[in-house]
Short mmCIF file of C-alpha atoms in Angstrom, two decimals:
data_model
loop_
_atom_site.label_atom_id
_atom_site.label_comp_id
_atom_site.label_asym_id
_atom_site.label_seq_id
_atom_site.Cartn_x
_atom_site.Cartn_y
_atom_site.Cartn_z
CA MET T 1 0.08 -0.02 -0.09
CA ALA T 2 1.17 3.63 -0.80
CA HIS T 3 2.60 6.18 1.28
CA ASP T 4 4.45 3.88 3.87
CA ARG T 5 7.45 5.53 6.19
CA LYS T 6 10.05 3.35 7.53
CA ASN T 7 13.35 3.36 9.46
CA ASP T 8 14.66 0.22 10.90
CA LYS T 9 12.84 0.60 14.22
CA HIS T 10 9.52 1.85 13.13
CA LEU T 11 7.23 1.31 9.82
CA THR T 12 3.92 3.25 9.58
CA ILE T 13 1.23 2.17 6.78
CA LEU T 14 -1.92 3.33 5.52
CA SER T 15 -5.14 0.69 5.60
CA PRO T 16 -7.59 2.03 3.24
CA ALA T 17 -11.42 1.08 3.33
CA LYS T 18 -13.11 -0.13 0.27
CA VAL T 19 -16.61 0.09 -1.39
CA ASN T 20 -18.73 -2.64 -3.39
CA LEU T 21 -19.90 -0.75 -6.31
CA PHE T 22 -21.45 -4.36 -7.38
CA LEU T 23 -22.25 -7.33 -5.07
CA LYS T 24 -24.02 -10.27 -6.48
CA VAL T 25 -24.74 -13.24 -4.52
CA LEU T 26 -24.58 -16.32 -6.48
CA SER T 27 -25.08 -19.38 -4.07
CA LYS T 28 -24.38 -20.71 -0.67
CA ARG T 29 -21.48 -23.09 -0.41
CA PRO T 30 -21.74 -26.58 1.78
CA ASP T 31 -19.05 -24.90 4.12
CA GLY T 32 -21.70 -22.04 4.74
CA TYR T 33 -20.05 -19.34 2.86
CA HIS T 34 -21.29 -17.70 -0.35
CA ASN T 35 -20.01 -17.46 -3.70
CA ILE T 36 -20.41 -13.78 -4.95
CA VAL T 37 -19.08 -11.68 -7.83
CA SER T 38 -18.39 -8.05 -6.76
CA ILE T 39 -16.56 -4.87 -8.21
CA VAL T 40 -14.38 -3.35 -5.28
CA ASP T 41 -13.07 0.09 -5.14
CA LEU T 42 -10.53 1.08 -2.49
CA ILE T 43 -10.83 4.61 -1.14
CA SER T 44 -9.09 7.37 0.67
CA LEU T 45 -10.27 6.57 4.15
CA TYR T 46 -7.53 5.20 6.06
CA ASP T 47 -6.81 3.69 9.16
CA VAL T 48 -3.12 4.36 10.02
CA ILE T 49 -1.07 1.22 11.65
CA SER T 50 2.17 1.51 13.15
CA PHE T 51 4.87 -0.79 13.77
CA GLU T 52 7.83 -0.94 16.33
CA GLU T 53 10.15 -3.89 17.55
CA SER T 54 8.98 -5.31 20.84
CA LYS T 55 10.93 -7.34 23.43
CA ASN T 56 11.47 -10.98 22.91
CA ASP T 57 8.26 -12.37 20.82
CA GLU T 58 5.47 -10.29 22.28
CA ILE T 59 2.67 -9.37 20.13
CA ILE T 60 1.43 -5.88 21.54
CA ILE T 61 -1.93 -4.51 19.71
CA LYS T 62 -3.48 -1.26 20.85
CA ASP T 63 -5.58 1.27 19.10
CA ASP T 64 -6.82 5.06 19.64
CA LYS T 65 -10.18 4.33 20.51
CA GLY T 66 -9.92 1.08 22.33
CA ILE T 67 -12.40 -0.61 20.42
CA LEU T 68 -10.05 -3.68 18.76
CA PRO T 69 -10.69 -7.04 20.28
CA ASP T 70 -8.12 -9.26 22.02
CA GLY T 71 -6.46 -12.39 20.78
CA ASP T 72 -7.92 -14.44 18.03
CA ALA T 73 -10.89 -11.88 17.52
CA ASN T 74 -8.34 -9.64 16.29
CA THR T 75 -7.21 -9.81 12.31
CA ILE T 76 -4.07 -8.18 12.95
CA TYR T 77 -3.28 -10.37 15.55
CA ARG T 78 -4.13 -13.44 13.62
CA ALA T 79 -2.50 -12.18 10.65
CA ILE T 80 0.89 -11.95 12.96
CA ILE T 81 0.69 -15.20 14.24
CA MET T 82 -0.13 -16.81 10.78
CA LEU T 83 2.75 -15.04 9.09
CA ARG T 84 5.38 -15.93 11.93
CA ASP T 85 4.29 -19.31 11.57
CA ARG T 86 4.61 -19.54 7.69
CA CYS T 87 8.00 -18.13 7.72
CA ASP T 88 9.09 -19.69 10.91
CA ILE T 89 9.86 -16.43 12.74
CA GLN T 90 10.16 -15.66 16.41
CA ARG T 91 10.00 -11.72 16.45
CA GLY T 92 7.80 -9.60 18.52
CA VAL T 93 5.87 -6.43 17.20
CA LYS T 94 4.13 -3.52 18.98
CA VAL T 95 1.33 -2.40 16.50
CA PHE T 96 -0.68 0.77 17.24
CA VAL T 97 -3.64 1.57 15.17
CA GLU T 98 -5.25 4.94 14.69
CA LYS T 99 -8.90 4.08 13.60
CA HIS T 100 -10.82 6.07 10.85
CA ILE T 101 -12.78 3.37 9.30
CA PRO T 102 -16.08 2.73 10.95
CA VAL T 103 -16.44 -0.52 12.50
CA GLY T 104 -19.38 -2.75 11.28
CA GLY T 105 -20.02 -0.30 8.22
CA GLY T 106 -19.48 -2.53 5.22
CA LEU T 107 -16.02 -0.79 4.20
CA GLY T 108 -13.67 -3.82 5.29
CA GLY T 109 -11.72 -2.29 8.25
CA PRO T 110 -10.96 -5.58 9.91
CA SER T 111 -9.74 -7.14 6.58
CA SER T 112 -7.86 -4.15 5.55
CA ASN T 113 -5.95 -4.17 8.81
CA ALA T 114 -5.26 -7.76 8.32
CA ALA T 115 -3.69 -7.13 5.06
CA ALA T 116 -1.70 -3.93 6.33
CA ALA T 117 -0.40 -6.14 8.90
CA LEU T 118 0.85 -8.86 6.35
CA ASN T 119 2.10 -6.21 3.89
CA GLY T 120 3.78 -4.18 6.63
CA LEU T 121 5.58 -6.91 8.54
CA VAL T 122 6.89 -8.45 5.26
CA LYS T 123 8.79 -4.82 4.64
CA PHE T 124 9.38 -4.40 8.40
CA TRP T 125 10.80 -7.84 8.98
CA ASP T 126 12.23 -7.91 5.57
CA ILE T 127 10.98 -11.16 4.89
CA LYS T 128 10.97 -13.25 1.52
CA ILE T 129 7.70 -14.52 0.63
CA GLU T 130 5.68 -15.01 -2.46
CA VAL T 131 2.34 -12.56 -2.91
CA HIS T 132 0.42 -16.00 -3.49
CA GLU T 133 1.48 -17.20 -0.12
CA LEU T 134 0.31 -14.13 1.31
CA PHE T 135 -2.95 -14.54 -0.31
CA ASP T 136 -3.26 -18.00 1.22
CA ILE T 137 -2.59 -16.40 4.65
CA GLY T 138 -5.11 -13.72 3.81
CA LYS T 139 -8.02 -16.08 3.07
CA ARG T 140 -7.68 -17.87 6.09
CA ILE T 141 -8.09 -14.81 7.91
CA GLY T 142 -11.19 -13.21 5.81
CA ALA T 143 -12.68 -13.43 2.33
CA ASP T 144 -11.90 -9.47 1.78
CA VAL T 145 -8.11 -9.87 3.02
CA PRO T 146 -6.93 -10.88 -0.40
CA LEU T 147 -8.34 -7.83 -2.16
CA PHE T 148 -6.43 -5.59 0.44
CA ILE T 149 -3.32 -7.55 -0.10
CA TYR T 150 -3.54 -6.94 -3.94
CA GLY T 151 -4.29 -3.24 -3.20
CA LYS T 152 -6.14 -2.01 -6.36
CA PRO T 153 -9.71 -1.95 -8.20
CA CYS T 154 -10.63 -5.32 -8.57
CA VAL T 155 -13.32 -7.97 -9.48
CA MET T 156 -13.72 -10.51 -6.80
CA ARG T 157 -15.28 -13.95 -7.17
CA GLY T 158 -15.80 -17.17 -5.32
CA ILE T 159 -15.89 -16.30 -1.50
CA GLY T 160 -13.59 -13.27 -2.41
CA GLU T 161 -10.57 -15.03 -2.56
CA GLU T 162 -10.74 -14.52 -6.72
CA ILE T 163 -8.88 -11.22 -7.79
CA ALA T 164 -8.96 -9.85 -11.19
CA PRO T 165 -7.84 -6.45 -11.93
CA ILE T 166 -10.26 -3.69 -13.39
CA GLU T 167 -9.69 -0.63 -14.71
CA LEU T 168 -11.81 2.26 -13.11
CA PRO T 169 -11.96 5.98 -13.60
CA LEU T 170 -11.47 8.16 -10.41
CA PHE T 171 -14.54 8.31 -8.46
CA TRP T 172 -15.31 10.92 -5.60
CA TYR T 173 -17.72 9.40 -2.96
CA VAL T 174 -19.53 10.70 -0.06
CA ILE T 175 -19.89 8.32 2.64
CA VAL T 176 -22.37 8.32 5.11
CA TYR T 177 -22.21 5.77 8.32
CA PRO T 178 -25.39 5.87 10.07
CA ASP T 179 -23.59 4.86 13.24
CA VAL T 180 -25.41 1.30 13.42
CA MET T 181 -23.31 -1.84 13.32
CA ILE T 182 -24.89 -4.54 11.31
CA SER T 183 -23.45 -8.04 11.76
CA THR T 184 -22.33 -9.30 8.63
CA LYS T 185 -22.90 -13.09 9.31
CA ALA T 186 -26.74 -11.76 10.28
CA VAL T 187 -27.09 -10.43 6.79
CA TYR T 188 -25.79 -13.47 4.83
CA GLU T 189 -28.00 -15.60 7.12
CA GLY T 190 -31.10 -13.69 6.19
CA LEU T 191 -30.37 -13.39 2.39
CA LYS T 192 -33.02 -15.62 0.08
CA ILE T 193 -30.77 -16.04 -3.24
CA VAL T 194 -32.28 -15.54 -6.48
CA LEU T 195 -30.46 -17.95 -8.98
CA THR T 196 -29.95 -16.01 -12.14
CA LYS T 197 -27.57 -16.73 -15.26
CA LYS T 198 -23.84 -15.70 -14.33
CA GLU T 199 -23.23 -14.28 -17.35
CA ASN T 200 -26.17 -11.68 -16.58
CA ASP T 201 -25.01 -11.03 -13.23
CA ILE T 202 -21.50 -9.92 -14.23
CA ARG T 203 -22.76 -7.76 -17.05
CA LEU T 204 -20.38 -5.10 -18.59
CA LEU T 205 -17.83 -5.36 -15.48
CA GLN T 206 -15.23 -4.12 -17.91
CA HIS T 207 -16.91 -1.12 -19.05
CA PHE T 208 -16.50 1.42 -16.50
CA TYR T 209 -15.09 4.07 -18.75
CA SER T 210 -16.81 7.06 -17.19
CA VAL T 211 -18.01 7.99 -13.97
CA ARG T 212 -21.65 7.83 -14.90
CA ASP T 213 -20.96 4.09 -16.43
CA VAL T 214 -21.25 3.07 -12.91
CA ALA T 215 -24.88 4.69 -12.20
CA GLY T 216 -26.90 1.73 -14.04
CA LEU T 217 -24.58 -0.84 -12.52
CA LEU T 218 -24.72 -0.19 -8.82
CA GLU T 219 -26.23 -3.21 -7.42
CA ASN T 220 -26.01 -5.07 -3.90
CA ASP T 221 -27.98 -8.04 -3.19
CA LEU T 222 -27.23 -7.59 0.53
CA GLU T 223 -29.53 -4.57 1.00
CA THR T 224 -32.81 -6.62 1.10
CA VAL T 225 -31.94 -7.81 4.04
CA ALA T 226 -29.82 -4.62 5.55
CA ILE T 227 -32.81 -2.19 5.02
CA PRO T 228 -35.35 -3.90 7.03
CA MET T 229 -32.58 -4.48 9.75
CA CYS T 230 -31.70 -0.75 9.46
CA PRO T 231 -34.03 1.61 7.51
CA LYS T 232 -31.94 4.36 7.78
CA ILE T 233 -29.95 2.91 4.87
CA LYS T 234 -32.83 3.83 2.49
CA GLU T 235 -33.36 6.98 3.90
CA ILE T 236 -29.79 8.05 3.41
CA LYS T 237 -29.67 6.40 -0.23
CA ASP T 238 -32.77 8.87 -1.20
CA ARG T 239 -30.87 11.64 0.49
CA MET T 240 -28.06 11.07 -1.33
CA ILE T 241 -29.94 11.01 -4.92
CA GLN T 242 -31.40 14.19 -4.00
CA ALA T 243 -28.13 15.64 -3.07
CA GLY T 244 -26.88 15.15 -6.63
CA ALA T 245 -25.21 11.65 -6.37
CA ILE T 246 -25.05 10.12 -9.88
CA GLY T 247 -25.88 6.73 -7.93
CA ALA T 248 -25.86 5.73 -4.31
CA LEU T 249 -25.67 2.22 -2.69
CA MET T 250 -24.82 0.38 0.45
CA SER T 251 -21.29 -0.93 0.80
CA GLY T 252 -20.89 -4.74 1.51
CA SER T 253 -23.14 -5.89 4.50
CA GLY T 254 -23.75 -2.09 5.53
CA SER T 255 -24.38 -0.18 7.16
CA SER T 256 -22.53 2.39 5.40
CA VAL T 257 -24.09 3.97 2.28
CA PHE T 258 -21.97 5.82 -0.51
CA GLY T 259 -22.84 8.26 -3.17
CA VAL T 260 -20.97 8.53 -6.53
CA PHE T 261 -19.95 11.97 -7.76
CA GLU T 262 -17.92 13.29 -10.64
CA SER T 263 -16.00 15.99 -8.80
CA GLU T 264 -14.69 17.10 -5.36
CA ASP T 265 -16.95 20.22 -5.63
CA ASP T 266 -20.02 18.06 -6.25
CA ALA T 267 -19.37 16.02 -3.43
CA LYS T 268 -18.66 18.68 -0.60
CA ARG T 269 -21.89 20.35 -1.81
CA ALA T 270 -23.79 17.06 -1.73
CA SER T 271 -22.16 16.44 2.06
CA LEU T 272 -24.05 19.38 3.43
CA ASN T 273 -27.26 18.30 2.52
CA LEU T 274 -26.45 14.86 4.42
CA GLU T 275 -25.52 16.64 7.84
CA GLY T 276 -27.42 14.73 10.56
CA MET T 277 -27.52 11.47 8.81
CA GLY T 278 -24.62 9.95 10.44
CA SER T 279 -20.47 10.22 10.29
CA ILE T 280 -19.55 11.69 6.84
CA PHE T 281 -16.53 11.00 4.74
CA ILE T 282 -15.58 12.65 1.58
CA VAL T 283 -13.30 10.19 -0.19
CA HIS T 284 -11.89 9.05 -3.73
CA SER T 285 -10.66 6.58 -5.53
CA VAL T 286 -6.96 4.99 -4.44
CA LYS T 287 -4.94 4.45 -7.58
#
């Protein structure tokens, strides 16, 4: 990921959020996961993660808001343990996370943090490891982790572990997080899958030549479950369109909603009409 700062004893790395411009759930697998196809754009909303050496092999993870879980429930911790095991390393690290990505908002914070830990520690510890090995570690942590290791706009397939590059124009987004956490597990469990031909589900995926191309393709199957759980999602979508967005959609399993805009000025003007709806972020694509 871009904008790393490193010296021999310290490394700081940015951990970006994501939005799903398109998310179609194709089927449920025997293992309980779901096969999907999704277009993902990385955005300029970052957690900032710093690494320092620690004594012995101790792993210490802290954040500025005191919201990250301990132990195996923490994706950063799992990433460190798995990377050490894979590379037979017995080193400790102190990790500090400056949190900006909302928790439970469908913006991929935990997966991005895990990927940042893997990418960051490969540099910090000067580890020789192939990218496909990092992908293998990442997908054992979470389905979205490989896309953040990849670090560019992509089409995700399978449960998210199949990554293919896609060219996207620069998008400006206004993101509203309604300050409501939604359980990804609960959303998927409540989903009724409508079987359609896969060819239709991934129509025109390579045809984002302009910002306006995205408007007709914005789609997220998970909205049908998430909106009854959090009706404010629909309110924000409607307000976003009224404010001038080319299109608006819930990201991932919610609860964040993003609007797509052609310019920073358009996004800033729209954000003024969204005050009071939740936490507001004006961001752009990360190239």
